Amino acid sequence: MEPLTWTGAAGAVLDPLLLVAAIAFGVSVLASIVSSFVYGGGRIQYGEDGMAIATPGLPGLINKSLTYSFYALVAVVLLYIVAGVLTGNFGGGIIGGIAGQFAPVWVSLIATFVLSISFKRKLGLYGKLFDSVIGMVGFGLVMFWVYTALFTGLFDMIATHDPLVQVSGMKNKVPGTVLNGAEEGDYGWYLLGGDNLARDVFSRMVKGSVTVIVIAPFATLFAFMVGITLGLPAGYYGGKLDTFLSFLANLILAFPVILLFYLLVTPEIVLTGIPSYMAAVMFIFPIVFVGVLLNSRYYTQPKVRTPLLIGILGIMIWFYLSGISAKGTAIHVLPPFLDLFDISGGILVVFVSVVFVNSPTVFRIVRGLALDIKTRDYVAAAQTRGEGPWYIMLWEILPNARGPLIVDFCLRVGYTTILLGTLGFFGLGLPPESPDWGSTINEGRKLLSIYLHPALPPALALLSLVLGLNLLADGLREESLKD
Amino acid sequence: MGLFILRRLGVMILTALCLTFVVFFLTNLFPNLEKLAKTQGNQRMSDEQVVSWLENRGYMDPLFVKYGRWLGVAPGFSNTLDDGTRVGNCVRPGVAEEDTPRFCGLLQGSWGLSTVFKDEVGTIVGKRLGLTGWLMLAVMCVMVPGALIIGVLAGMREGSRLDRTLSTVSITTTATPEYVSGVIFIAIFASSTVGLKWFKGTATSAMDNITWENFTLPVLTIALYGMGYIARMTRASMAEVMTAQYIRTARLKGVSFSNIVMKHALRNALIAPFTVIMLQFPWLLNGVVIVETLFNYKGFGWTLVQAAGNNDIELLLGVSVVSVIVVLTTQLISDIGYVYLNPRIRIS
């Protein structure tokens, strides 16, 4: 077997095309920026029959060249992927091999987009996302990593090698190196090279997505539960409660995040059991939230409410106890046959500290929204109807605050991803051999001036996921403002 | 206004007290103290030896007593070991027993002794803050003008192609944490194999002598992350101002576009970014820690990592006091500045 080149046989045709398209696109972007200075903002012009007509002259030409060169660029990139999926690494080189490995992700992405776009008018805010290009790009990036994590985490599909296995002779090898002593059934190359400990960089990057995709949204969700459960009463009641909770929130916010991580996420602190106790406190909030939510809605119909609450809260408490109790930690309450799952100490402490850092900000946002919305007429109407305070908070104020909260949720998942990377970067929390992106960047940076390939893939992966989340939030904000 | 500032100062001191107590509590947990004893004394100490080492040095006293000593409201601890060496939080090498002060805490102006660097915490923090100060100054000089220019250019014609390009750029920079952009910058500009080799990948030499070569990358890395956020705030505020009535009036009077932007819009559009810039300081602190670690620039952030990694209690407390003061002072300045700049808001 031969080492792979970056673009393989297809590259002979596609590389020059890519170069031309990229240059054309770059030149037209620059030209259009310059022309927007010279000619002013593009104003749509109308013909005699009232129809919009194409912008004439040089600006029109620049506009056209921008559109076409953009399409050309996208087409060439798609060609690379298609060539890779069809011919694998023999025709497409490293890029082709990677595109081929991601084949299930491409199929699911195409299916998602085709289905969503064809039914977008029936899908509410989610459907409206597909009206904005930025939103679609962001959604595509996010879903790319979600599907990647799904296929690697559940079906073990995309990764080419085991992310923890070291192969002798593969240390710091450049991308496309043939696997040393490959056997039947092994994937024959290290697509993105080997790292400092001779592990496959590509597989580590792919496996690393699982940690982020599992922890980040859940941690954000828990932070929102804490923030909403405390922020609504603080904003609605005001007074002493508000002063106290706001002081606490500001106290946590005044901590530099990294100092907090260094204090909370160390093996010594795990020994003291503080993360378990913090988890025990923080994991209560979802139960309280759901309990109050359902009770305030159905308390007038005890026949519905009582079985509903017993059922849902029972399951949630079971999950809660399984989550916080683990063998060998500070809290060990459930007998093993009832314990559904154990969260390992490293993951728990990372999870808890990320929730802890995020909740005060969510609290402040929710409190601000509650302060604003409680002066509205429909709240006054509900008060006159005699609704209880929790009904008003959870069923009148919260639904009306959903727009900013959904947007902030997307941004905050991105921020949590950055925080997880920061933890990995300082080698805190997760075990050192773990393939998560932060730890991989941290390992790769030590030899960065000689070997680029171990550090760059996880860095770019993290960048693309966070960028996707930010673009998604931007698209959502734009579309929700249009109502 | 005076009362408002006084109240804020009161809250600030209360916050600092609570916060240092939390730090104190976490660093004085037994596993942390055990680690301290083993790094300071001997890695292979038995459990009893660890306890006696800690007891001899006053680490096993009640938490509040120890905290009082650090604050300077309780008399300092001192003890003479079996081999005749004197230990205690007021004891300094080279100072005779009768000259040792009875109280030596924050109130007496003593920040304690760092166990890692074997030096006064006040000296270490001062020196490291000076180094970080240069970094921050350079970051501010790049970030603030850059962000304001991008924001104003993007916001003056909302929806134009320039706006969309610049907005995409600023979203991208906010999505790039320092450890990602730093790695990418080193790869492009400093790598010895494929890169351009314009700059250096470490800033250690910048501690003595700042040059373009060793300081550009760290400054750029920190500035970029904050820049996008400030630029987006400036853009939003500029776009809002540009739709105001008085701008329309100016246009109808026939004032040229550049005059409208420079003379009418700019001043009002810069009120909101001011607060945002002030509130960016706490974020910059995070960036500083990451970048100083990445580029090996031994400033304040690097000290934080060293203190926390080695459970250096008094240095860590000093570092947290400084960072809390930075965070809360910038908040105060941003509140006061907002009132001062915007005559429509007055504190009753």
Tab-separated table of N, CA and C in Angstrom, chain A residues 171-172 196 443-452 454:
chain	number	residue	atom	x	y	z
A	171	LYS	N	4.222	6.822	15.617
A	171	LYS	CA	4.329	8.029	16.433
A	171	LYS	C	4.596	9.252	15.566
A	172	ASN	N	3.742	10.268	15.723
A	172	ASN	CA	3.899	11.543	15.026
A	172	ASN	C	3.983	11.408	13.518
A	196	ASN	N	1.363	11.931	19.424
A	196	ASN	CA	2.584	11.743	20.195
A	196	ASN	C	2.701	10.331	20.763
A	443	GLU	N	-2.631	18.084	24.411
A	443	GLU	CA	-1.498	17.198	24.122
A	443	GLU	C	-0.756	17.645	22.873
A	444	GLY	N	-1.543	18.034	21.859
A	444	GLY	CA	-0.937	18.369	20.571
A	444	GLY	C	-0.122	19.644	20.621
A	445	ARG	N	-0.495	20.586	21.513
A	445	ARG	CA	0.159	21.896	21.483
A	445	ARG	C	1.610	21.812	21.929
A	446	LYS	N	1.956	20.739	22.670
A	446	LYS	CA	3.314	20.683	23.192
A	446	LYS	C	4.344	20.517	22.089
A	447	LEU	N	3.940	19.875	20.994
A	447	LEU	CA	4.878	19.690	19.884
A	447	LEU	C	4.446	20.499	18.667
A	448	LEU	N	3.680	21.554	18.939
A	448	LEU	CA	3.008	22.246	17.843
A	448	LEU	C	3.965	22.802	16.799
A	449	SER	N	5.145	23.262	17.248
A	449	SER	CA	5.995	23.916	16.254
A	449	SER	C	6.628	22.910	15.308
A	450	ILE	N	6.599	21.618	15.654
A	450	ILE	CA	7.164	20.613	14.745
A	450	ILE	C	6.058	19.835	14.041
A	451	TYR	N	5.087	19.337	14.815
A	451	TYR	CA	4.018	18.535	14.219
A	451	TYR	C	2.699	19.263	14.395
A	452	LEU	N	2.080	19.625	13.277
A	452	LEU	CA	0.814	20.346	13.363
A	452	LEU	C	-0.367	19.405	13.451
A	454	PRO	N	-1.496	16.701	15.010
A	454	PRO	CA	-2.306	16.223	16.149
A	454	PRO	C	-3.197	17.296	16.766
